[in-house]
XYZ file of C-alpha atoms in Angstrom:
607
model
C -9.436 19.445 58.860
C -12.537 20.045 56.655
C -14.775 18.301 59.229
C -13.509 20.715 61.916
C -14.275 24.066 59.586
C -18.008 22.676 58.872
C -18.543 21.549 62.345
C -17.165 25.152 63.559
C -19.434 27.064 60.819
C -22.641 25.131 61.966
C -21.890 25.482 65.684
C -21.123 29.059 65.185
C -24.242 29.785 63.186
C -26.498 27.802 65.466
C -25.117 28.923 68.790
C -25.523 32.801 67.396
C -29.188 32.461 66.661
C -30.036 30.881 69.584
C -28.411 33.128 71.674
C -30.321 36.077 69.767
C -33.633 34.314 70.250
C -32.810 33.792 74.065
C -32.005 37.321 74.376
C -35.463 38.645 72.628
C -37.500 35.907 74.545
C -36.398 36.603 77.687
C -35.161 40.287 77.485
C -31.508 39.503 77.960
C -28.532 41.434 76.738
C -27.566 39.101 73.710
C -24.080 40.297 73.651
C -23.442 38.668 77.229
C -25.190 35.366 75.759
C -22.685 35.322 72.773
C -19.679 36.222 74.724
C -20.448 33.245 77.179
C -21.130 30.912 74.321
C -17.807 31.931 72.590
C -15.826 31.516 76.114
C -17.601 27.803 76.307
C -16.949 26.852 72.967
C -13.356 28.066 72.739
C -11.251 28.418 76.107
C -13.727 26.142 77.940
C -14.562 23.106 75.767
C -11.759 23.652 73.227
C -14.451 22.964 70.558
C -13.639 26.116 68.473
C -10.081 27.179 67.430
C -10.868 29.765 64.644
C -7.436 31.252 63.963
C -5.911 27.668 63.929
C -8.660 26.096 61.806
C -8.889 29.014 59.416
C -5.235 30.047 59.335
C -4.191 33.518 57.657
C -7.892 33.993 56.581
C -9.346 34.506 59.814
C -8.044 38.185 60.666
C -8.779 39.701 56.940
C -12.390 37.931 57.337
C -13.058 39.495 60.827
C -12.046 42.781 59.457
C -14.243 42.583 56.410
C -17.405 41.590 58.789
C -16.489 44.518 61.147
C -16.513 46.740 58.198
C -20.158 45.590 57.182
C -21.123 46.204 60.703
C -19.554 49.806 60.952
C -21.155 50.526 57.385
C -24.528 49.852 58.594
C -24.095 51.663 61.631
C -23.142 54.508 59.838
C -26.710 54.228 57.734
C -28.245 54.948 61.173
C -26.376 58.492 61.677
C -28.932 61.091 60.405
C -27.519 64.699 60.733
C -31.160 65.734 61.914
C -30.670 63.440 64.933
C -27.430 65.019 65.680
C -29.040 68.499 65.664
C -31.682 67.029 68.160
C -28.820 65.826 70.213
C -27.008 69.016 70.283
C -23.423 69.877 71.538
C -23.385 66.936 73.795
C -22.727 64.305 70.760
C -19.723 66.786 69.531
C -18.267 66.571 73.130
C -18.533 63.008 73.397
C -16.750 62.422 70.062
C -14.212 65.060 70.090
C -13.355 65.979 73.605
C -14.041 62.764 75.693
C -11.885 60.663 73.020
C -8.584 62.399 73.809
C -9.455 62.659 77.667
C -10.422 58.935 77.885
C -7.112 58.265 76.000
C -4.799 59.965 78.265
C -6.476 58.954 81.522
C -6.839 55.068 80.093
C -2.811 55.370 79.489
C -1.986 57.043 82.759
C -4.178 54.021 84.557
C -2.366 51.362 82.523
C 1.097 52.626 83.388
C 0.661 53.202 87.046
C -2.142 50.560 88.155
C -1.268 47.836 85.887
C 2.729 48.749 85.547
C 2.698 48.487 81.738
C 5.507 50.270 79.790
C 4.574 53.721 78.508
C 4.066 52.889 74.880
C 2.175 49.855 75.507
C 0.137 51.712 78.096
C -0.890 54.510 75.580
C -1.927 51.558 72.851
C -3.951 50.435 75.710
C -5.582 53.780 76.298
C -6.454 53.985 72.834
C -8.022 50.745 72.373
C -10.394 51.392 75.199
C -11.734 54.383 73.866
C -13.492 52.222 71.360
C -17.256 51.412 72.433
C -18.516 50.277 69.094
C -21.872 49.874 67.501
C -21.393 46.158 67.400
C -22.399 46.002 71.493
C -24.005 49.538 72.047
C -26.765 49.217 68.961
C -28.052 45.768 70.089
C -28.513 46.989 73.623
C -30.221 50.223 72.451
C -32.893 48.319 70.469
C -33.957 46.607 73.542
C -33.674 49.438 75.887
C -36.288 52.075 75.048
C -34.256 54.848 75.844
C -35.447 58.429 75.529
C -34.424 59.661 71.807
C -31.842 62.158 73.080
C -29.826 59.811 75.400
C -30.057 57.056 72.746
C -28.609 59.232 70.121
C -25.744 60.214 72.621
C -24.740 56.869 72.808
C -25.445 55.788 69.427
C -23.390 58.698 67.741
C -20.511 58.102 70.273
C -20.212 54.406 69.456
C -20.445 54.679 65.706
C -17.861 57.543 65.161
C -15.568 56.711 68.098
C -15.425 53.426 66.656
C -13.039 54.237 63.586
C -11.417 57.376 65.454
C -10.312 55.053 68.049
C -9.297 52.408 65.645
C -7.003 54.880 63.778
C -5.575 56.494 66.985
C -4.692 52.587 67.938
C -3.187 52.140 64.533
C -1.431 55.516 64.696
C 0.203 54.478 68.201
C 1.017 51.088 67.200
C 2.833 52.403 64.028
C 4.878 55.036 66.505
C 5.925 52.402 68.649
C 6.848 49.823 65.645
C 8.973 52.528 64.424
C 10.321 53.609 67.326
C 9.398 57.324 66.327
C 9.951 60.104 68.736
C 7.150 62.800 68.732
C 9.682 65.260 69.175
C 11.897 64.485 66.131
C 11.390 65.619 62.700
C 10.320 62.281 61.229
C 6.911 62.602 63.151
C 6.240 65.998 61.534
C 7.580 65.535 58.095
C 6.314 61.953 57.465
C 4.010 60.377 60.029
C 1.558 63.488 60.589
C 1.476 64.387 56.948
C 0.349 60.582 55.979
C -2.240 60.573 58.853
C -3.771 63.577 57.251
C -3.526 62.411 53.670
C -5.110 59.081 54.936
C -8.011 61.208 56.667
C -8.778 62.902 53.664
C -8.681 60.200 51.180
C -10.972 58.221 53.508
C -13.650 61.048 53.573
C -13.186 61.427 49.791
C -13.669 57.603 49.311
C -16.847 57.679 51.519
C -18.683 60.741 50.059
C -18.007 60.240 46.171
C -19.421 56.817 46.076
C -22.493 57.716 47.945
C -23.289 60.381 44.888
C -22.449 57.572 42.462
C -25.222 55.560 44.201
C -27.489 58.257 44.069
C -27.072 58.905 40.496
C -27.628 55.247 39.611
C -30.439 54.802 41.942
C -32.384 57.819 40.965
C -31.935 57.284 37.383
C -33.092 53.692 37.477
C -30.006 52.322 36.245
C -29.344 49.885 39.038
C -32.321 46.844 39.096
C -33.573 46.499 42.755
C -32.332 42.766 43.286
C -28.624 44.174 42.679
C -29.184 47.278 45.017
C -28.237 45.583 48.477
C -25.458 43.480 46.996
C -23.923 46.390 45.203
C -23.995 48.576 48.348
C -22.172 45.905 50.670
C -19.635 45.315 48.061
C -18.710 48.838 47.603
C -18.673 49.227 51.115
C -15.969 46.388 51.125
C -14.119 47.786 48.437
C -13.854 51.063 50.003
C -12.648 49.607 53.287
C -10.268 47.408 51.942
C -8.620 50.402 49.528
C -8.498 52.925 52.705
C -6.971 50.153 54.920
C -3.964 49.601 52.157
C -3.049 53.205 52.718
C -3.416 53.290 56.528
C -4.721 50.713 59.154
C -8.194 51.836 60.439
C -8.551 54.355 57.556
C -11.102 51.994 56.035
C -13.456 52.146 59.110
C -13.705 55.719 58.728
C -14.543 55.610 54.968
C -17.165 53.245 55.296
C -18.770 55.151 58.257
C -18.758 58.289 56.101
C -20.205 55.952 52.989
C -23.060 54.999 55.113
C -23.808 58.521 56.618
C -23.788 59.873 53.235
C -26.256 57.625 51.687
C -28.849 58.210 54.697
C -28.313 61.904 54.507
C -28.837 61.838 50.515
C -32.307 60.562 51.096
C -31.992 58.258 48.167
C -35.391 56.446 47.609
C -35.506 52.781 48.771
C -32.486 53.290 50.773
C -34.556 52.633 54.010
C -35.904 49.273 52.697
C -32.300 48.383 52.011
C -31.232 49.265 55.489
C -33.881 46.958 57.084
C -32.185 44.029 54.938
C -28.793 44.851 56.273
C -29.847 45.263 59.580
C -31.035 41.682 59.871
C -27.842 40.592 58.006
C -25.607 42.613 60.792
C -27.543 40.653 63.378
C -26.268 37.411 61.910
C -22.660 38.978 61.264
C -22.256 40.247 64.893
C -23.781 37.005 66.524
C -20.921 35.169 64.397
C -18.189 37.563 65.275
C -18.513 37.662 69.007
C -18.553 33.917 69.074
C -15.405 33.657 66.735
C -13.400 36.242 68.697
C -14.186 35.046 72.151
C -13.606 31.469 71.159
C -10.218 32.290 69.625
C -8.927 33.429 72.926
C -6.344 30.997 74.143
C -6.457 29.894 77.795
C -2.784 31.339 78.270
C -4.232 34.754 77.763
C -6.727 33.939 80.522
C -3.567 32.937 82.771
C -2.128 36.474 82.322
C -5.206 37.857 84.028
C -3.879 39.225 87.161
C -4.725 41.344 90.309
C -3.101 44.396 88.631
C -5.378 43.915 85.639
C -8.339 43.524 87.351
C -7.555 46.753 89.322
C -7.063 48.270 85.816
C -10.323 47.170 84.789
C -12.083 48.789 87.658
C -10.091 51.804 87.184
C -11.293 52.254 83.757
C -15.129 51.486 84.743
C -15.367 53.627 87.825
C -12.690 56.548 87.191
C -11.363 56.733 83.665
C -14.829 56.701 81.692
C -16.919 58.661 84.453
C -14.132 61.487 84.927
C -13.719 61.897 81.045
C -17.155 62.049 80.432
C -17.624 64.684 83.243
C -14.835 67.078 82.167
C -15.733 66.555 78.481
C -19.536 67.764 79.080
C -18.702 70.500 81.208
C -20.727 73.710 80.420
C -23.077 71.687 78.151
C -26.938 71.616 78.563
C -26.795 67.678 79.157
C -28.809 67.190 82.695
C -26.851 65.587 85.369
C -28.835 62.465 84.866
C -27.704 61.935 81.139
C -24.208 62.613 82.140
C -24.193 60.330 84.782
C -25.882 57.559 82.478
C -23.398 58.025 79.643
C -20.570 58.083 81.778
C -21.466 54.621 83.177
C -22.567 52.729 80.005
C -19.550 52.205 77.514
C -19.293 48.480 76.543
C -16.496 47.411 74.597
C -16.808 45.059 71.549
C -15.367 43.545 68.488
C -13.154 46.039 67.189
C -11.185 46.449 70.479
C -10.932 42.838 70.516
C -9.812 42.712 67.157
C -7.122 45.577 67.373
C -5.942 44.296 70.439
C -5.130 40.534 69.082
C -3.245 42.012 66.176
C -1.534 44.711 68.122
C -0.232 42.263 70.671
C 1.602 40.006 68.381
C 3.348 42.729 66.292
C 4.428 44.377 69.852
C 5.901 41.150 71.065
C 7.739 40.727 67.776
C 9.361 43.923 68.074
C 10.633 43.184 71.555
C 8.083 45.208 74.194
C 8.167 43.324 77.320
C 4.436 43.911 78.370
C 3.084 43.223 74.887
C 1.379 39.789 76.164
C -0.540 41.941 78.823
C -2.324 44.020 76.074
C -4.795 41.220 75.024
C -5.519 40.125 78.661
C -6.232 43.543 79.938
C -8.221 44.471 76.740
C -10.137 41.070 77.209
C -10.779 42.098 80.894
C -12.359 45.344 80.136
C -14.523 43.899 77.361
C -15.695 41.020 79.465
C -16.622 43.062 82.672
C -18.063 45.999 80.561
C -20.288 43.799 78.486
C -21.785 42.042 81.887
C -22.035 45.020 83.946
C -23.394 47.488 81.371
C -25.346 44.865 79.434
C -27.336 43.889 82.374
C -27.396 47.255 84.275
C -28.435 49.580 81.330
C -32.481 49.209 81.411
C -32.338 49.104 85.277
C -30.272 52.144 85.691
C -32.041 53.996 82.835
C -35.349 53.039 84.273
C -34.086 54.532 87.854
C -32.954 57.654 86.222
C -36.402 57.928 84.386
C -34.297 58.145 81.189
C -36.670 55.390 79.480
C -40.069 55.362 77.710
C -42.746 53.337 79.129
C -42.083 49.941 79.582
C -45.710 48.775 79.279
C -46.657 47.510 75.953
C -47.948 50.393 73.965
C -50.457 50.840 71.141
C -50.913 53.020 68.241
C -54.522 53.625 66.794
C -54.426 55.207 63.268
C -57.349 57.022 62.279
C -59.209 59.324 64.797
C -63.154 58.848 64.305
C -65.831 58.727 66.691
C -65.433 54.854 67.690
C -61.716 55.053 67.395
C -61.468 57.705 69.728
C -63.753 55.938 72.266
C -61.358 53.090 71.900
C -58.216 55.242 72.669
C -60.319 56.747 75.845
C -61.347 53.258 77.332
C -57.424 52.321 76.892
C -56.209 55.411 78.273
C -58.748 55.317 81.275
C -57.025 51.471 82.036
C -53.526 53.007 81.952
C -52.589 51.122 78.752
C -50.173 53.374 76.779
C -51.931 54.508 73.473
C -51.335 57.063 70.932
C -53.850 58.112 68.532
C -52.250 59.161 65.079
C -54.079 61.231 62.056
C -53.192 64.025 59.715
C -56.130 66.121 60.608
C -55.806 68.393 63.814
C -59.922 68.639 64.109
C -60.203 64.782 64.240
C -57.725 64.843 67.019
C -59.162 67.567 68.906
C -61.524 65.254 71.077
C -58.954 63.027 71.902
C -56.299 65.701 72.874
C -59.520 67.393 75.144
C -59.385 64.168 76.944
C -55.424 64.168 77.443
C -54.928 61.238 75.489
C -51.799 61.426 73.540
C -52.153 62.341 70.173
C -49.633 62.773 67.025
C -50.643 64.696 63.916
C -48.579 63.403 61.243
C -48.430 61.448 57.828
C -46.949 57.830 58.840
C -46.120 57.328 55.394
C -43.711 60.364 55.496
C -40.099 60.541 56.953
C -41.252 63.129 59.402
C -44.029 60.649 60.589
C -41.697 57.515 60.878
C -39.317 59.555 62.970
C -42.158 60.998 65.246
C -43.330 57.714 65.907
C -39.848 56.295 66.642
C -39.761 58.977 69.595
C -42.719 57.281 71.127
C -42.406 53.728 69.803
C -45.441 51.700 69.830
C -45.374 47.801 70.208
C -48.767 47.606 68.480
C -50.450 49.277 65.574
C -54.293 49.012 64.591
C -55.100 50.989 61.344
C -58.961 51.957 61.881
C -59.128 54.653 58.805
C -62.058 53.971 56.292
C -59.706 53.445 53.607
C -58.736 49.832 53.488
C -55.780 50.277 50.952
C -54.319 53.044 53.141
C -54.779 50.889 56.103
C -52.983 48.058 54.258
C -50.150 50.390 53.074
C -49.568 51.748 56.652
C -49.426 48.098 57.836
C -46.883 47.013 55.227
C -44.797 49.701 55.711
C -44.591 49.516 59.534
C -44.504 45.668 59.827
C -40.583 45.275 59.342
C -39.924 47.331 61.971
C -42.679 46.372 64.453
C -43.399 42.971 63.492
C -45.785 41.494 61.132
C -47.837 39.887 63.850
C -48.084 43.112 65.673
C -49.830 45.280 62.874
C -53.562 45.197 62.747
C -56.211 46.794 60.508
C -59.922 46.657 60.419
C -61.337 44.177 57.718
C -61.210 45.799 53.968
C -64.250 43.457 53.360
C -64.557 39.794 53.325
C -64.373 39.678 49.293
C -60.814 41.327 49.778
C -59.603 38.859 52.150
C -59.601 36.117 49.855
C -56.371 34.001 50.165
C -55.817 34.110 46.564
C -57.651 36.870 44.807
C -57.761 39.158 47.843
C -55.210 41.515 49.323
C -52.143 39.796 49.983
C -51.067 39.252 53.645
C -47.791 40.830 52.934
C -49.638 44.200 52.008
C -51.957 44.557 54.982
C -52.134 43.778 58.355
C -53.683 41.009 60.112
C -57.558 41.335 60.473
C -58.838 42.841 63.608
C -61.476 40.661 65.275
C -63.379 39.080 62.557
C -63.556 39.693 58.532
C -67.085 41.321 58.845
C -65.834 43.818 61.412
C -65.389 46.798 58.758
C -65.332 50.181 59.185
C -69.012 50.732 58.350
C -69.929 48.051 61.068
C -67.971 50.023 63.875
C -69.199 53.119 62.736
C -73.021 52.221 62.580
C -72.790 50.675 65.882
C -71.141 53.663 67.481
C -74.036 55.812 66.097
C -76.430 53.318 67.732
C -74.830 53.856 70.888
C -72.317 51.020 71.398
C -69.126 51.898 73.467
C -65.702 50.211 74.400
C -65.741 49.196 77.893
C -63.376 46.770 79.826
C -63.639 43.926 82.243
C -61.385 42.124 84.524
C -61.130 38.393 83.582
C -62.208 35.732 86.200
C -62.976 32.210 86.152
C -66.467 32.732 85.515
C -66.342 35.131 82.589
C -62.939 34.419 80.903
C -64.411 31.552 78.860
C -67.145 34.026 77.201
C -64.294 36.038 75.465
C -64.711 36.093 71.864
C -67.889 33.797 71.748
C -70.761 36.401 72.615
C -72.496 37.663 69.267
C -73.603 40.780 71.170
C -70.491 41.955 72.098
C -67.286 42.658 69.856
C -64.255 41.392 72.005
C -61.337 43.363 70.616
C -58.090 42.715 72.950
C -56.505 41.427 76.171
C -54.282 43.370 78.195
C -51.777 41.488 80.212
C -48.613 42.462 82.062
C -46.178 42.262 79.462
C -48.376 42.081 76.365
C -51.512 43.078 74.533
C -53.357 39.891 73.028
C -55.406 41.459 70.109
C -57.996 39.127 68.554
C -57.657 38.331 64.824
C -59.628 35.656 62.982
C -56.145 34.784 61.004
C -54.633 33.757 64.267
C -54.068 30.234 64.443
C -54.749 30.316 68.085
C -57.689 31.774 69.810
C -57.219 34.545 72.719
C -57.783 32.823 75.818
C -58.014 35.396 78.864
C -56.178 34.489 82.264
C -57.721 35.851 85.573
C -56.532 39.168 86.458
C -56.309 40.183 82.723
C -58.212 43.080 81.327
C -60.550 42.519 78.542
C -61.406 45.383 76.175
C -64.835 45.046 74.125
C -67.480 47.336 72.265
C -70.739 46.395 73.687
C -74.245 47.978 73.273
C -76.041 50.488 75.362
C -77.831 48.025 77.491
C -74.595 46.240 78.597
C -72.780 49.584 79.315
C -72.933 49.418 83.291
C -69.411 51.084 83.619
C -65.850 49.396 84.130
C -66.765 46.025 85.663
C -64.196 45.389 88.579
C -64.823 42.037 89.209
C -62.647 39.996 91.892
C -60.281 37.567 90.186
């Protein structure tokens, strides 16, 4: 038994991280790979049996891990984003949910022939999309901000609301309460309202306590993240004791309150929790999928498969269509949101527990709840996971898929670099907090952003036009390092660069710490003064197409500053701190700063 537990833990963590890396490397939806691994290790090979191996601990553990995911998702809900998304979010969370419930229940009864009570429970479970599946897809999709806000808010808000709806329906079925009797209005409904009030209070009040402790330096930095997670778990458990599903509402509101109270330092803590949530989601998906028994798969039938298709192509699209009537949402956004609705962990967890309790109570169709929900989960994750990016691109709801670069600091030579990249069709954004400095670039139709990147507004503005790489080119080396260090966790430490702050400051031990600055652009001697002086002498940035004949000279000519190589799927930026040198391939575009004698225009040599 002990050997099985250790083997299962090691296999789950290892397979989860492998799936995440493969998904990142080849731009695949991670949830599909995790789902496949769970099926392979569980029903397929029979290696993992989580509920049998862990016993009664399994379900509570899953619930606590789900609470962590929902809490982190709540911290992504900024009220300012809600205002930008407009009434569409309110419609998706308030009107679409009951419409989808009714339509899903009707489909379950008339298509799959489930009893009315079981059908209503199925309808309540499938309204949950959930942040565990939606947020990982959004991270890699590069959707336009408003569309991403629609899906993010719907997933995070509907997750606890759907869980509570399913819990209420389940309780009514277990108690055999008739909605027309006085018991519902005198006991069930008041209990529901009381649980909702307690959940809201339990989410908001601790957030104010956290702000009090953090802003008065009454909490050491090392304890902040553990305290937040522990408090979220305590809130979740306490509210769930009052009513099943109320804990999800409470931790969502707790996360929202922390974000919207703008507590200093919470943004950095959120990055830590995001990394932890990736691990938690990976483990949850594999465990829950592996816990499916082969008997569940045997219950998959033609009526259940037909029900799944109706949910995908009728229930969700019709629900979104009616709930968004009269709004300002364009038809492309309505069509896209009507299609994308992958179900995940919460739906699986609720279905597994509900099916067992209904079967014990005597409902004949209780055995079909788990297979029916599993079919919806599997099909939506695969179809929506693989189709999200292609459909979004076809509807022109994505930002540019080409690697984009942000240049911080508008000077004569940095504007020339941006102009060179812009001429070659490389997405570029010039950032500065001075309008006068950005004017020359704006006159050349180069995208510009006037903001302070260390401000909250600057971070949000950069998120709307996301860049894959950053080069900090201001004359202040310390400021460049601050920007790079600030953006490195989000963009990737190997993708933030700055011009050299000076050779002495790059000393490995006494110089600026690598964690507090970006990678050096080019050579250590290439500081701001050098670029500025060369520009005054007439040096300019030009581009050349790499060939077999000239590719080997990249980075070796002292009479040229070779900056970067543009390839279809990536930008290769030179840095003396790289362990490998940048080697262009025939057909790549090489960007260099050259003296006046070499400025013969853009070379277009045939590869």
